[in-house]
mmCIF file of C-alpha atoms and ligand atoms in Angstrom:
data_model
loop_
_atom_site.group_PDB
_atom_site.id
_atom_site.type_symbol
_atom_site.label_atom_id
_atom_site.label_comp_id
_atom_site.label_asym_id
_atom_site.label_seq_id
_atom_site.Cartn_x
_atom_site.Cartn_y
_atom_site.Cartn_z
ATOM 1 C CA MET A 1 -5.032 13.200 6.362
ATOM 2 C CA LYS A 2 -2.727 14.868 4.203
ATOM 3 C CA VAL A 3 -1.876 13.453 0.847
ATOM 4 C CA ASP A 4 0.015 14.857 -2.076
ATOM 5 C CA ILE A 5 1.658 13.338 -5.283
ATOM 6 C CA ILE A 6 4.196 14.352 -7.473
ATOM 7 C CA SER A 7 3.948 13.174 -9.992
ATOM 8 C CA ILE A 8 4.437 13.661 -14.252
ATOM 9 C CA PHE A 9 1.881 11.686 -15.147
ATOM 10 C CA PRO A 10 -1.169 13.433 -12.720
ATOM 11 C CA ASP A 11 -4.210 12.048 -14.617
ATOM 12 C CA TYR A 12 -2.417 8.468 -13.622
ATOM 13 C CA PHE A 13 -4.540 9.344 -9.968
ATOM 14 C CA ALA A 14 -7.931 9.983 -12.024
ATOM 15 C CA PRO A 15 -9.905 6.229 -10.239
ATOM 16 C CA LEU A 16 -8.975 8.174 -6.715
ATOM 17 C CA GLU A 17 -12.004 10.541 -7.667
ATOM 18 C CA LEU A 18 -14.070 6.477 -7.113
ATOM 19 C CA SER A 19 -15.190 4.110 -4.555
ATOM 20 C CA LEU A 20 -14.488 4.413 -0.826
ATOM 21 C CA ILE A 21 -11.110 7.329 -1.877
ATOM 22 C CA GLY A 22 -13.155 9.453 -3.995
ATOM 23 C CA LYS A 23 -15.983 9.638 -0.450
ATOM 24 C CA ALA A 24 -13.023 10.457 2.085
ATOM 25 C CA ARG A 25 -12.357 13.249 0.367
ATOM 26 C CA THR A 26 -15.373 14.111 -0.101
ATOM 27 C CA THR A 27 -16.157 13.941 3.369
ATOM 28 C CA GLY A 28 -13.231 15.351 4.298
ATOM 29 C CA THR A 29 -11.494 12.125 6.030
ATOM 30 C CA LEU A 30 -8.507 12.524 2.922
ATOM 31 C CA ASP A 31 -7.148 16.040 1.757
ATOM 32 C CA LEU A 32 -5.516 15.659 -2.026
ATOM 33 C CA THR A 33 -3.386 17.229 -3.679
ATOM 34 C CA VAL A 34 -2.151 16.052 -6.958
ATOM 35 C CA HIS A 35 1.078 18.283 -9.105
ATOM 36 C CA ASP A 36 2.376 17.404 -11.638
ATOM 37 C CA LEU A 37 6.218 18.124 -11.962
ATOM 38 C CA ARG A 38 7.056 19.851 -14.882
ATOM 39 C CA THR A 39 4.985 22.398 -13.233
ATOM 40 C CA TRP A 40 8.985 23.711 -11.770
ATOM 41 C CA THR A 41 10.294 23.115 -14.411
ATOM 42 C CA HIS A 42 12.106 26.805 -16.210
ATOM 43 C CA ASP A 43 12.721 25.358 -20.147
ATOM 44 C CA VAL A 44 10.403 25.684 -23.278
ATOM 45 C CA HIS A 45 10.381 21.678 -23.685
ATOM 46 C CA ARG A 46 9.424 21.027 -19.939
ATOM 47 C CA THR A 47 12.296 18.989 -19.631
ATOM 48 C CA VAL A 48 12.977 16.427 -16.137
ATOM 49 C CA ASP A 49 14.681 13.784 -16.898
ATOM 50 C CA ASP A 50 18.861 13.667 -18.713
ATOM 51 C CA SER A 51 21.413 11.073 -18.952
ATOM 52 C CA PRO A 52 23.105 9.483 -16.064
ATOM 53 C CA TYR A 53 25.888 9.825 -14.755
ATOM 54 C CA GLY A 54 29.032 8.009 -15.143
ATOM 55 C CA GLY A 55 27.516 6.064 -18.598
ATOM 56 C CA GLY A 56 24.385 3.172 -18.660
ATOM 57 C CA PRO A 57 20.903 2.791 -20.307
ATOM 58 C CA GLY A 58 18.325 5.232 -19.821
ATOM 59 C CA MET A 59 17.348 8.666 -18.177
ATOM 60 C CA VAL A 60 17.745 9.723 -15.069
ATOM 61 C CA MET A 61 15.034 12.513 -12.936
ATOM 62 C CA ARG A 62 16.532 16.059 -12.989
ATOM 63 C CA PRO A 63 16.470 17.058 -9.065
ATOM 64 C CA GLU A 64 15.794 20.469 -9.509
ATOM 65 C CA PRO A 65 12.312 20.239 -10.403
ATOM 66 C CA TRP A 66 12.038 17.908 -7.863
ATOM 67 C CA GLY A 67 14.105 20.586 -5.262
ATOM 68 C CA GLN A 68 12.407 23.223 -6.013
ATOM 69 C CA ALA A 69 8.163 20.701 -5.892
ATOM 70 C CA LEU A 70 9.579 19.099 -2.394
ATOM 71 C CA ASP A 71 9.833 22.957 -1.069
ATOM 72 C CA ALA A 72 6.645 23.730 -2.599
ATOM 73 C CA VAL A 73 4.735 21.322 -1.100
ATOM 74 C CA ALA A 74 6.749 19.974 1.968
ATOM 75 C CA ALA A 75 5.725 21.669 5.742
ATOM 76 C CA ALA A 76 6.560 20.522 9.280
ATOM 77 C CA GLY A 77 5.228 17.828 9.641
ATOM 78 C CA ALA A 78 5.538 16.114 6.270
ATOM 79 C CA THR A 79 6.634 12.350 4.979
ATOM 80 C CA LEU A 80 8.095 11.573 2.383
ATOM 81 C CA VAL A 81 7.757 8.328 0.486
ATOM 82 C CA VAL A 82 9.097 7.560 -1.696
ATOM 83 C CA PRO A 83 7.974 3.911 -4.536
ATOM 84 C CA SER A 84 11.301 2.273 -5.392
ATOM 85 C CA PRO A 85 12.772 -0.999 -6.268
ATOM 86 C CA VAL A 86 14.640 -0.628 -3.906
ATOM 87 C CA GLY A 87 12.937 0.456 -0.805
ATOM 88 C CA LYS A 88 11.956 -1.126 2.414
ATOM 89 C CA PRO A 89 8.926 -4.103 1.788
ATOM 90 C CA PHE A 90 5.693 -2.902 2.525
ATOM 91 C CA ALA A 91 3.637 -4.867 4.979
ATOM 92 C CA GLN A 92 0.240 -4.242 5.894
ATOM 93 C CA ALA A 93 2.226 -2.586 9.400
ATOM 94 C CA ASP A 94 3.324 -0.148 7.268
ATOM 95 C CA ALA A 95 0.592 1.189 6.223
ATOM 96 C CA HIS A 96 -0.993 1.599 9.710
ATOM 97 C CA GLU A 97 1.977 3.973 10.382
ATOM 98 C CA LEU A 98 1.597 5.775 7.133
ATOM 99 C CA ALA A 99 -2.247 5.797 8.952
ATOM 100 C CA GLY A 100 -1.046 7.112 11.271
ATOM 101 C CA LEU A 101 0.744 10.666 10.359
ATOM 102 C CA ASP A 102 -0.152 13.638 10.170
ATOM 103 C CA HIS A 103 1.150 15.170 6.043
ATOM 104 C CA LEU A 104 2.919 12.159 3.360
ATOM 105 C CA ILE A 105 4.137 14.053 0.664
ATOM 106 C CA PHE A 106 4.773 11.218 -2.521
ATOM 107 C CA ALA A 107 7.490 10.682 -5.036
ATOM 108 C CA CYS A 108 6.810 9.444 -8.469
ATOM 109 C CA GLY A 109 9.564 8.472 -10.272
ATOM 110 C CA ARG A 110 9.951 7.630 -13.273
ATOM 111 C CA TYR A 111 12.802 6.794 -16.046
ATOM 112 C CA GLU A 112 15.384 4.974 -14.084
ATOM 113 C CA GLY A 113 14.588 7.203 -11.244
ATOM 114 C CA ILE A 114 15.245 9.936 -9.526
ATOM 115 C CA ASP A 115 18.895 11.775 -8.958
ATOM 116 C CA GLN A 116 19.711 10.316 -5.971
ATOM 117 C CA ARG A 117 20.636 14.023 -4.007
ATOM 118 C CA VAL A 118 16.566 14.922 -4.082
ATOM 119 C CA ILE A 119 16.089 11.591 -1.657
ATOM 120 C CA ASP A 120 19.582 12.785 0.133
ATOM 121 C CA ASP A 121 18.334 17.093 0.328
ATOM 122 C CA ALA A 122 14.732 16.314 1.611
ATOM 123 C CA ALA A 123 15.961 13.606 4.218
ATOM 124 C CA ASP A 124 17.793 16.626 6.040
ATOM 125 C CA ARG A 125 15.176 18.436 6.385
ATOM 126 C CA MET A 126 11.487 15.116 6.635
ATOM 127 C CA PRO A 127 11.488 11.098 7.370
ATOM 128 C CA VAL A 128 12.046 10.080 4.223
ATOM 129 C CA ARG A 129 10.261 6.673 3.599
ATOM 130 C CA GLU A 130 11.933 4.172 0.352
ATOM 131 C CA VAL A 131 9.222 1.324 -0.633
ATOM 132 C CA SER A 132 9.135 -1.455 -2.775
ATOM 133 C CA LEU A 133 5.508 -2.974 -3.151
ATOM 134 C CA GLY A 134 8.223 -6.682 -4.527
ATOM 135 C CA ASP A 135 10.972 -7.963 -6.024
ATOM 136 C CA TYR A 136 10.283 -6.377 -9.164
ATOM 137 C CA VAL A 137 10.312 -2.894 -11.268
ATOM 138 C CA LEU A 138 7.568 -0.853 -12.770
ATOM 139 C CA PHE A 139 7.531 2.089 -16.120
ATOM 140 C CA GLY A 140 6.431 4.585 -12.429
ATOM 141 C CA GLY A 141 5.517 5.148 -9.038
ATOM 142 C CA GLU A 142 2.226 6.435 -10.344
ATOM 143 C CA VAL A 143 0.437 2.433 -9.990
ATOM 144 C CA ALA A 144 2.094 1.586 -6.183
ATOM 145 C CA VAL A 145 1.760 5.361 -4.815
ATOM 146 C CA ILE A 146 -2.200 3.458 -5.643
ATOM 147 C CA VAL A 147 -1.759 0.469 -3.570
ATOM 148 C CA ILE A 148 -0.186 2.310 -0.973
ATOM 149 C CA LEU A 149 -2.942 5.414 -0.826
ATOM 150 C CA GLU A 150 -5.832 2.196 -0.682
ATOM 151 C CA ALA A 151 -3.619 0.277 1.456
ATOM 152 C CA VAL A 152 -3.830 3.419 4.463
ATOM 153 C CA THR A 153 -6.158 4.937 3.670
ATOM 154 C CA ARG A 154 -8.508 1.985 4.507
ATOM 155 C CA LEU A 155 -6.740 2.113 7.698
ATOM 156 C CA LEU A 156 -7.888 5.324 8.637
ATOM 157 C CA PRO A 157 -11.387 6.273 11.075
ATOM 158 C CA GLY A 158 -14.776 6.450 9.494
ATOM 159 C CA VAL A 159 -13.341 5.410 5.857
ATOM 160 C CA LEU A 160 -15.127 1.555 5.885
ATOM 161 C CA GLY A 161 -18.012 0.939 7.753
ATOM 162 C CA ASN A 162 -17.600 -1.214 9.284
ATOM 163 C CA ALA A 163 -13.989 -1.138 11.694
ATOM 164 C CA ASP A 164 -14.229 -4.960 12.257
ATOM 165 C CA SER A 165 -13.454 -6.192 9.066
ATOM 166 C CA LEU A 166 -9.841 -4.937 9.490
ATOM 167 C CA THR A 167 -9.238 -6.789 12.830
ATOM 168 C CA GLU A 168 -10.108 -10.288 10.869
ATOM 169 C CA GLU A 169 -8.958 -9.588 7.262
ATOM 170 C CA SER A 170 -5.811 -11.559 6.428
ATOM 171 C CA HIS A 171 -2.195 -9.921 7.560
ATOM 172 C CA ALA A 172 -4.130 -7.873 10.175
ATOM 173 C CA ALA A 173 -2.593 -10.755 13.311
ATOM 174 C CA GLY A 174 -0.207 -12.498 11.015
ATOM 175 C CA LEU A 175 -2.429 -14.508 9.518
ATOM 176 C CA LEU A 176 -4.267 -15.146 6.365
ATOM 177 C CA GLU A 177 -7.596 -15.044 6.896
ATOM 178 C CA ALA A 178 -9.892 -18.128 6.840
ATOM 179 C CA PRO A 179 -12.148 -19.117 3.631
ATOM 180 C CA VAL A 180 -15.689 -16.615 3.423
ATOM 181 C CA TYR A 181 -18.950 -17.945 1.729
ATOM 182 C CA THR A 182 -22.444 -15.869 0.695
ATOM 183 C CA LYS A 183 -25.346 -17.472 -0.107
ATOM 184 C CA PRO A 184 -26.608 -19.531 -2.139
ATOM 185 C CA GLN A 185 -26.514 -22.494 0.209
ATOM 186 C CA SER A 186 -25.100 -25.171 -2.415
ATOM 187 C CA TRP A 187 -23.693 -23.801 -6.066
ATOM 188 C CA ARG A 188 -22.422 -26.181 -8.298
ATOM 189 C CA GLY A 189 -22.665 -29.252 -6.564
ATOM 190 C CA ARG A 190 -20.163 -27.532 -3.997
ATOM 191 C CA GLU A 191 -21.619 -26.549 -0.481
ATOM 192 C CA VAL A 192 -20.638 -23.613 2.239
ATOM 193 C CA PRO A 193 -19.043 -25.862 5.207
ATOM 194 C CA GLU A 194 -21.802 -27.468 7.865
ATOM 195 C CA VAL A 195 -20.189 -25.635 10.571
ATOM 196 C CA LEU A 196 -20.976 -21.587 9.446
ATOM 197 C CA ARG A 197 -24.633 -22.559 9.105
ATOM 198 C CA SER A 198 -24.735 -24.085 12.934
ATOM 199 C CA GLY A 199 -25.264 -21.258 14.361
ATOM 200 C CA ASP A 200 -22.641 -22.672 16.786
ATOM 201 C CA HIS A 201 -20.942 -18.934 16.716
ATOM 202 C CA GLY A 202 -18.025 -20.502 18.842
ATOM 203 C CA ARG A 203 -17.420 -23.663 16.945
ATOM 204 C CA ILE A 204 -17.506 -21.149 13.595
ATOM 205 C CA ALA A 205 -15.051 -19.222 15.699
ATOM 206 C CA ARG A 206 -12.132 -22.036 15.723
ATOM 207 C CA TRP A 207 -13.185 -23.861 12.788
ATOM 208 C CA ARG A 208 -12.544 -20.014 10.471
ATOM 209 C CA ARG A 209 -8.848 -19.666 13.217
ATOM 210 C CA GLU A 210 -8.411 -23.169 12.141
ATOM 211 C CA GLN A 211 -8.421 -22.191 8.214
ATOM 212 C CA SER A 212 -6.547 -19.440 8.795
ATOM 213 C CA LEU A 213 -3.255 -21.570 9.907
ATOM 214 C CA LEU A 214 -3.577 -23.820 8.148
ATOM 215 C CA ARG A 215 -3.870 -21.750 4.906
ATOM 216 C CA THR A 216 -0.947 -19.803 6.659
ATOM 217 C CA ALA A 217 0.846 -22.652 6.930
ATOM 218 C CA ALA A 218 0.153 -23.853 3.773
ATOM 219 C CA ARG A 219 0.929 -20.528 1.624
ATOM 220 C CA ARG A 220 2.929 -18.733 4.434
ATOM 221 C CA PRO A 221 5.371 -20.200 5.974
ATOM 222 C CA ASP A 222 7.926 -17.387 6.529
ATOM 223 C CA LEU A 223 4.397 -15.698 8.148
ATOM 224 C CA TYR A 224 3.435 -19.091 9.820
ATOM 225 C CA ALA A 225 6.880 -19.394 10.976
ATOM 226 C CA SER A 226 6.726 -15.519 13.263
ATOM 227 C CA TYR A 227 3.390 -15.505 14.465
ATOM 228 C CA PRO A 228 3.993 -15.768 17.687
ATOM 229 C CA PRO A 229 3.762 -19.183 19.923
ATOM 230 C CA GLU A 230 1.902 -18.535 22.619
ATOM 231 C CA HIS A 231 -1.046 -17.518 20.931
ATOM 232 C CA LEU A 232 -0.655 -20.575 18.657
ATOM 233 C CA ASP A 233 -2.902 -24.135 20.799
ATOM 234 C CA LYS A 234 -0.951 -27.759 21.549
ATOM 235 C CA LYS A 235 -2.581 -28.067 18.964
ATOM 236 C CA ASP A 236 -2.142 -25.968 16.178
ATOM 237 C CA ARG A 237 1.690 -26.677 16.833
ATOM 238 C CA LYS A 238 3.446 -28.208 14.426
ATOM 239 C CA ALA A 239 5.363 -31.214 14.397
HETATM 240 C C1 J9T B 301 9.191 3.133 -10.198
HETATM 241 O O1 J9T B 301 8.776 2.084 -9.419
HETATM 242 C C2 J9T B 301 9.318 1.023 -8.504
HETATM 243 O O2 J9T B 301 9.294 0.440 -9.752
HETATM 244 C C3 J9T B 301 8.585 0.002 -7.737
HETATM 245 C C4 J9T B 301 7.684 1.279 -6.919
HETATM 246 C C5 J9T B 301 7.473 0.472 -5.851
HETATM 247 N N1 J9T B 301 8.147 -0.857 -5.541
HETATM 248 C C6 J9T B 301 8.789 -1.681 -6.355
HETATM 249 N N2 J9T B 301 8.223 -2.802 -6.886
HETATM 250 C C7 J9T B 301 9.065 -0.731 -7.506
#
């Protein structure tokens, strides 16, 4: 997968040299390039923002640098992803969709946002996805890009050592995963549930599923309500 990130703070992405994303870049699974938006400014102050038409607080990112940056970076088959508070809520299903694409371009907005014409102009040439991580506002899109890139990259073939991790984890099947335990068996007077030490894999699987359903019903009734009823055993159904 080819990924281009355009930002006025390219150094924000130093963490993407680390851990499994760093390894994915080394192995060539992820071809990541970070671009400084100011590359496409031509004034002595390398200006990227200006005051908003219609008045109001703060500054808006100018269209010209963005237009030239996207002209330079976009290729056929690219999808533009713009993290934004006004975007569509990002969920695991979106991570899977993005993981299936060949080329992602991330535009990191700052200030009060990017001039709307940049989005509209790009949408004439490529798919554009404005994506929100939740109902809150950040200083800029950079940290959201790191979050989205983690969620996407870990789904790419070969990135996670054990692909089985992807099937049992939270949200993989629309539920929260069961609690996990490791050694020691007893810790500060707290024991690992006996079932997990039983060696009875069928019983362990049933226990984990029950815990997953209980946890989902308690913490995410929205997910539980939309969980396909045919996947629930009779005893799992709410009264
Ligand atoms: C500037 O970007 C944001 O503030 C942002 C991006 C993605 N999700 C959000 N909830 C906010």
